[in-house]
Amino acid sequence: MLKIVDLVSTRDGEAVFSPVAFECGAGQSVEIVGPNGSGKTTLLRTLAGLHSQYAGTYQFGSEEAPVYPL
């Protein structure tokens, strides 16, 4: 399960994308689409733990990621 609640990432103090919220259960898939520079890669880097400047929460299975202030 993947659950995201009002997740937003920043770079140099600016929001990279608008707050994201969705839930994806086991066996389901999600498609991330958008124009160049819209934050798709930053969203994936945030979920992978490679980008730590974010606010909101996300959860993989039973493990919830910490919430960081912007």
mmCIF file of N, CA and C in Angstrom:
data_model
loop_
_atom_site.group_PDB
_atom_site.id
_atom_site.type_symbol
_atom_site.label_atom_id
_atom_site.label_comp_id
_atom_site.label_asym_id
_atom_site.label_seq_id
_atom_site.Cartn_x
_atom_site.Cartn_y
_atom_site.Cartn_z
ATOM 1 N N MET A 1 0.838 -1.180 0.000
ATOM 2 C CA MET A 1 0.000 0.000 0.000
ATOM 3 C C MET A 1 0.885 1.246 0.000
ATOM 4 N N LEU A 2 0.483 2.229 -0.745
ATOM 5 C CA LEU A 2 1.128 3.535 -0.756
ATOM 6 C C LEU A 2 0.057 4.575 -0.491
ATOM 7 N N LYS A 3 0.286 5.401 0.523
ATOM 8 C CA LYS A 3 -0.659 6.450 0.867
ATOM 9 C C LYS A 3 0.104 7.770 0.989
ATOM 10 N N ILE A 4 -0.350 8.785 0.273
ATOM 11 C CA ILE A 4 0.273 10.102 0.290
ATOM 12 C C ILE A 4 -0.780 11.115 0.701
ATOM 13 N N VAL A 5 -0.441 11.969 1.669
ATOM 14 C CA VAL A 5 -1.375 12.977 2.159
ATOM 15 C C VAL A 5 -0.710 14.351 2.092
ATOM 16 N N ASP A 6 -1.209 15.208 1.225
ATOM 17 C CA ASP A 6 -0.757 16.599 1.096
ATOM 18 C C ASP A 6 0.764 16.729 1.045
ATOM 19 N N LEU A 7 1.405 15.922 0.209
ATOM 20 C CA LEU A 7 2.855 15.949 0.060
ATOM 21 C C LEU A 7 3.256 17.059 -0.911
ATOM 22 N N VAL A 8 4.211 17.865 -0.515
ATOM 23 C CA VAL A 8 4.762 18.907 -1.384
ATOM 24 C C VAL A 8 6.263 18.974 -1.143
ATOM 25 N N SER A 9 7.040 19.040 -2.220
ATOM 26 C CA SER A 9 8.497 19.147 -2.122
ATOM 27 C C SER A 9 8.932 20.552 -2.485
ATOM 28 N N THR A 10 10.072 20.950 -1.943
ATOM 29 C CA THR A 10 10.596 22.270 -2.268
ATOM 30 C C THR A 10 12.026 22.154 -2.777
ATOM 31 N N ARG A 11 12.411 23.126 -3.540
ATOM 32 C CA ARG A 11 13.791 23.267 -3.997
ATOM 33 C C ARG A 11 14.109 24.753 -3.923
ATOM 34 N N ASP A 12 15.148 25.087 -3.190
ATOM 35 C CA ASP A 12 15.544 26.486 -2.990
ATOM 36 C C ASP A 12 14.392 27.327 -2.436
ATOM 37 N N GLY A 13 13.587 26.719 -1.538
ATOM 38 C CA GLY A 13 12.497 27.437 -0.886
ATOM 39 C C GLY A 13 11.228 27.564 -1.711
ATOM 40 N N GLU A 14 11.213 27.056 -2.933
ATOM 41 C CA GLU A 14 10.035 27.129 -3.806
ATOM 42 C C GLU A 14 9.408 25.744 -3.944
ATOM 43 N N ALA A 15 8.077 25.689 -3.924
ATOM 44 C CA ALA A 15 7.383 24.420 -4.116
ATOM 45 C C ALA A 15 7.650 23.907 -5.527
ATOM 46 N N VAL A 16 7.986 22.629 -5.635
ATOM 47 C CA VAL A 16 8.253 22.021 -6.941
ATOM 48 C C VAL A 16 6.947 21.581 -7.592
ATOM 49 N N PHE A 17 5.995 21.122 -6.778
ATOM 50 C CA PHE A 17 4.686 20.735 -7.294
ATOM 51 C C PHE A 17 3.632 21.047 -6.246
ATOM 52 N N SER A 18 2.387 21.136 -6.689
ATOM 53 C CA SER A 18 1.257 21.386 -5.797
ATOM 54 C C SER A 18 1.085 20.192 -4.869
ATOM 55 N N PRO A 19 0.418 20.371 -3.729
ATOM 56 C CA PRO A 19 0.225 19.238 -2.811
ATOM 57 C C PRO A 19 -0.410 18.034 -3.520
ATOM 58 N N VAL A 20 0.161 16.860 -3.258
ATOM 59 C CA VAL A 20 -0.269 15.611 -3.877
ATOM 60 C C VAL A 20 -0.910 14.743 -2.808
ATOM 61 N N ALA A 21 -2.031 14.116 -3.143
ATOM 62 C CA ALA A 21 -2.687 13.189 -2.224
ATOM 63 C C ALA A 21 -3.315 12.060 -3.037
ATOM 64 N N PHE A 22 -2.970 10.829 -2.685
ATOM 65 C CA PHE A 22 -3.609 9.668 -3.297
ATOM 66 C C PHE A 22 -3.286 8.427 -2.476
ATOM 67 N N GLU A 23 -4.019 7.362 -2.766
ATOM 68 C CA GLU A 23 -3.799 6.089 -2.090
ATOM 69 C C GLU A 23 -3.828 4.991 -3.138
ATOM 70 N N CYS A 24 -2.903 4.069 -3.044
ATOM 71 C CA CYS A 24 -2.790 2.968 -3.990
ATOM 72 C C CYS A 24 -2.653 1.677 -3.196
ATOM 73 N N GLY A 25 -3.593 0.772 -3.360
ATOM 74 C CA GLY A 25 -3.572 -0.478 -2.617
ATOM 75 C C GLY A 25 -2.690 -1.528 -3.270
ATOM 76 N N ALA A 26 -2.510 -2.625 -2.583
ATOM 77 C CA ALA A 26 -1.701 -3.744 -3.095
ATOM 78 C C ALA A 26 -2.289 -4.221 -4.422
ATOM 79 N N GLY A 27 -1.431 -4.430 -5.407
ATOM 80 C CA GLY A 27 -1.875 -4.901 -6.713
ATOM 81 C C GLY A 27 -2.331 -3.810 -7.651
ATOM 82 N N GLN A 28 -2.435 -2.582 -7.173
ATOM 83 C CA GLN A 28 -2.829 -1.457 -8.015
ATOM 84 C C GLN A 28 -1.586 -0.739 -8.516
ATOM 85 N N SER A 29 -1.749 0.039 -9.549
ATOM 86 C CA SER A 29 -0.640 0.830 -10.060
ATOM 87 C C SER A 29 -1.090 2.277 -10.247
ATOM 88 N N VAL A 30 -0.107 3.163 -10.286
ATOM 89 C CA VAL A 30 -0.363 4.587 -10.456
ATOM 90 C C VAL A 30 0.520 5.088 -11.585
ATOM 91 N N GLU A 31 -0.034 5.929 -12.420
ATOM 92 C CA GLU A 31 0.724 6.539 -13.511
ATOM 93 C C GLU A 31 0.955 8.002 -13.166
ATOM 94 N N ILE A 32 2.205 8.445 -13.273
ATOM 95 C CA ILE A 32 2.551 9.833 -12.989
ATOM 96 C C ILE A 32 2.864 10.496 -14.323
ATOM 97 N N VAL A 33 2.033 11.441 -14.717
ATOM 98 C CA VAL A 33 2.211 12.116 -16.001
ATOM 99 C C VAL A 33 2.221 13.624 -15.794
ATOM 100 N N GLY A 34 2.847 14.323 -16.709
ATOM 101 C CA GLY A 34 2.882 15.779 -16.659
ATOM 102 C C GLY A 34 3.958 16.297 -17.586
ATOM 103 N N PRO A 35 3.942 17.573 -17.864
ATOM 104 C CA PRO A 35 4.939 18.157 -18.767
ATOM 105 C C PRO A 35 6.321 18.198 -18.120
ATOM 106 N N ASN A 36 7.325 18.444 -18.941
ATOM 107 C CA ASN A 36 8.693 18.588 -18.444
ATOM 108 C C ASN A 36 8.734 19.657 -17.356
ATOM 109 N N GLY A 37 9.472 19.375 -16.284
ATOM 110 C CA GLY A 37 9.645 20.347 -15.215
ATOM 111 C C GLY A 37 8.495 20.460 -14.241
ATOM 112 N N SER A 38 7.537 19.518 -14.296
ATOM 113 C CA SER A 38 6.371 19.613 -13.415
ATOM 114 C C SER A 38 6.569 18.939 -12.061
ATOM 115 N N GLY A 39 7.698 18.222 -11.863
ATOM 116 C CA GLY A 39 7.987 17.636 -10.561
ATOM 117 C C GLY A 39 7.834 16.136 -10.462
ATOM 118 N N LYS A 40 7.675 15.443 -11.571
ATOM 119 C CA LYS A 40 7.502 13.982 -11.545
ATOM 120 C C LYS A 40 8.710 13.290 -10.910
ATOM 121 N N THR A 41 9.895 13.623 -11.362
ATOM 122 C CA THR A 41 11.103 13.007 -10.831
ATOM 123 C C THR A 41 11.325 13.400 -9.384
ATOM 124 N N THR A 42 11.054 14.639 -9.030
ATOM 125 C CA THR A 42 11.195 15.084 -7.640
ATOM 126 C C THR A 42 10.240 14.321 -6.740
ATOM 127 N N LEU A 43 9.021 14.067 -7.196
ATOM 128 C CA LEU A 43 8.068 13.268 -6.419
ATOM 129 C C LEU A 43 8.646 11.877 -6.166
ATOM 130 N N LEU A 44 9.161 11.229 -7.201
ATOM 131 C CA LEU A 44 9.727 9.890 -7.030
ATOM 132 C C LEU A 44 10.968 9.911 -6.151
ATOM 133 N N ARG A 45 11.816 10.932 -6.287
ATOM 134 C CA ARG A 45 13.000 11.051 -5.436
ATOM 135 C C ARG A 45 12.595 11.267 -3.977
ATOM 136 N N THR A 46 11.534 12.022 -3.742
ATOM 137 C CA THR A 46 11.041 12.242 -2.380
ATOM 138 C C THR A 46 10.553 10.928 -1.786
ATOM 139 N N LEU A 47 9.772 10.168 -2.547
ATOM 140 C CA LEU A 47 9.254 8.891 -2.058
ATOM 141 C C LEU A 47 10.369 7.874 -1.828
ATOM 142 N N ALA A 48 11.456 7.991 -2.571
ATOM 143 C CA ALA A 48 12.597 7.078 -2.409
ATOM 144 C C ALA A 48 13.520 7.514 -1.280
ATOM 145 N N GLY A 49 13.242 8.670 -0.673
ATOM 146 C CA GLY A 49 14.073 9.154 0.423
ATOM 147 C C GLY A 49 15.310 9.903 -0.030
ATOM 148 N N LEU A 50 15.385 10.267 -1.300
ATOM 149 C CA LEU A 50 16.548 10.957 -1.845
ATOM 150 C C LEU A 50 16.405 12.470 -1.821
ATOM 151 N N HIS A 51 15.208 12.948 -1.537
ATOM 152 C CA HIS A 51 14.943 14.393 -1.475
ATOM 153 C C HIS A 51 14.242 14.650 -0.144
ATOM 154 N N SER A 52 14.908 15.320 0.777
ATOM 155 C CA SER A 52 14.367 15.420 2.137
ATOM 156 C C SER A 52 13.664 16.737 2.430
ATOM 157 N N GLN A 53 13.548 17.627 1.460
ATOM 158 C CA GLN A 53 12.864 18.896 1.710
ATOM 159 C C GLN A 53 11.407 18.769 1.279
ATOM 160 N N TYR A 54 10.576 18.310 2.211
ATOM 161 C CA TYR A 54 9.164 18.147 1.891
ATOM 162 C C TYR A 54 8.313 18.346 3.132
ATOM 163 N N ALA A 55 7.029 18.533 2.900
ATOM 164 C CA ALA A 55 6.044 18.587 3.975
ATOM 165 C C ALA A 55 4.911 17.657 3.583
ATOM 166 N N GLY A 56 4.175 17.180 4.563
ATOM 167 C CA GLY A 56 3.123 16.214 4.321
ATOM 168 C C GLY A 56 3.581 14.849 4.794
ATOM 169 N N THR A 57 2.812 13.829 4.480
ATOM 170 C CA THR A 57 3.180 12.479 4.898
ATOM 171 C C THR A 57 3.026 11.506 3.737
ATOM 172 N N TYR A 58 3.805 10.446 3.805
ATOM 173 C CA TYR A 58 3.591 9.328 2.901
ATOM 174 C C TYR A 58 3.880 8.048 3.667
ATOM 175 N N GLN A 59 3.247 6.973 3.236
ATOM 176 C CA GLN A 59 3.345 5.709 3.957
ATOM 177 C C GLN A 59 3.472 4.566 2.953
ATOM 178 N N PHE A 60 4.474 3.702 3.145
ATOM 179 C CA PHE A 60 4.628 2.473 2.385
ATOM 180 C C PHE A 60 4.265 1.332 3.317
ATOM 181 N N GLY A 61 3.251 0.578 3.002
ATOM 182 C CA GLY A 61 2.842 -0.527 3.867
ATOM 183 C C GLY A 61 2.506 -0.013 5.252
ATOM 184 N N SER A 62 3.180 -0.548 6.272
ATOM 185 C CA SER A 62 2.897 -0.126 7.641
ATOM 186 C C SER A 62 3.880 0.930 8.141
ATOM 187 N N GLU A 63 4.879 1.299 7.328
ATOM 188 C CA GLU A 63 5.870 2.277 7.747
ATOM 189 C C GLU A 63 5.510 3.673 7.240
ATOM 190 N N GLU A 64 5.334 4.609 8.175
ATOM 191 C CA GLU A 64 5.018 5.975 7.804
ATOM 192 C C GLU A 64 6.279 6.813 7.859
ATOM 193 N N ALA A 65 6.497 7.615 6.846
ATOM 194 C CA ALA A 65 7.668 8.496 6.793
ATOM 195 C C ALA A 65 7.447 9.676 7.712
ATOM 196 N N PRO A 66 8.507 10.222 8.264
ATOM 197 C CA PRO A 66 8.354 11.408 9.112
ATOM 198 C C PRO A 66 7.892 12.615 8.316
ATOM 199 N N VAL A 67 7.308 13.564 9.001
ATOM 200 C CA VAL A 67 6.838 14.792 8.371
ATOM 201 C C VAL A 67 7.873 15.863 8.613
ATOM 202 N N TYR A 68 8.350 16.474 7.554
ATOM 203 C CA TYR A 68 9.329 17.542 7.675
ATOM 204 C C TYR A 68 8.651 18.874 7.388
ATOM 205 N N PRO A 69 8.978 19.905 8.158
ATOM 206 C CA PRO A 69 8.447 21.236 7.836
ATOM 207 C C PRO A 69 9.192 21.797 6.636
ATOM 208 N N LEU A 70 8.532 22.630 5.881
ATOM 209 C CA LEU A 70 9.193 23.272 4.737
ATOM 210 C C LEU A 70 10.115 24.359 5.197
#
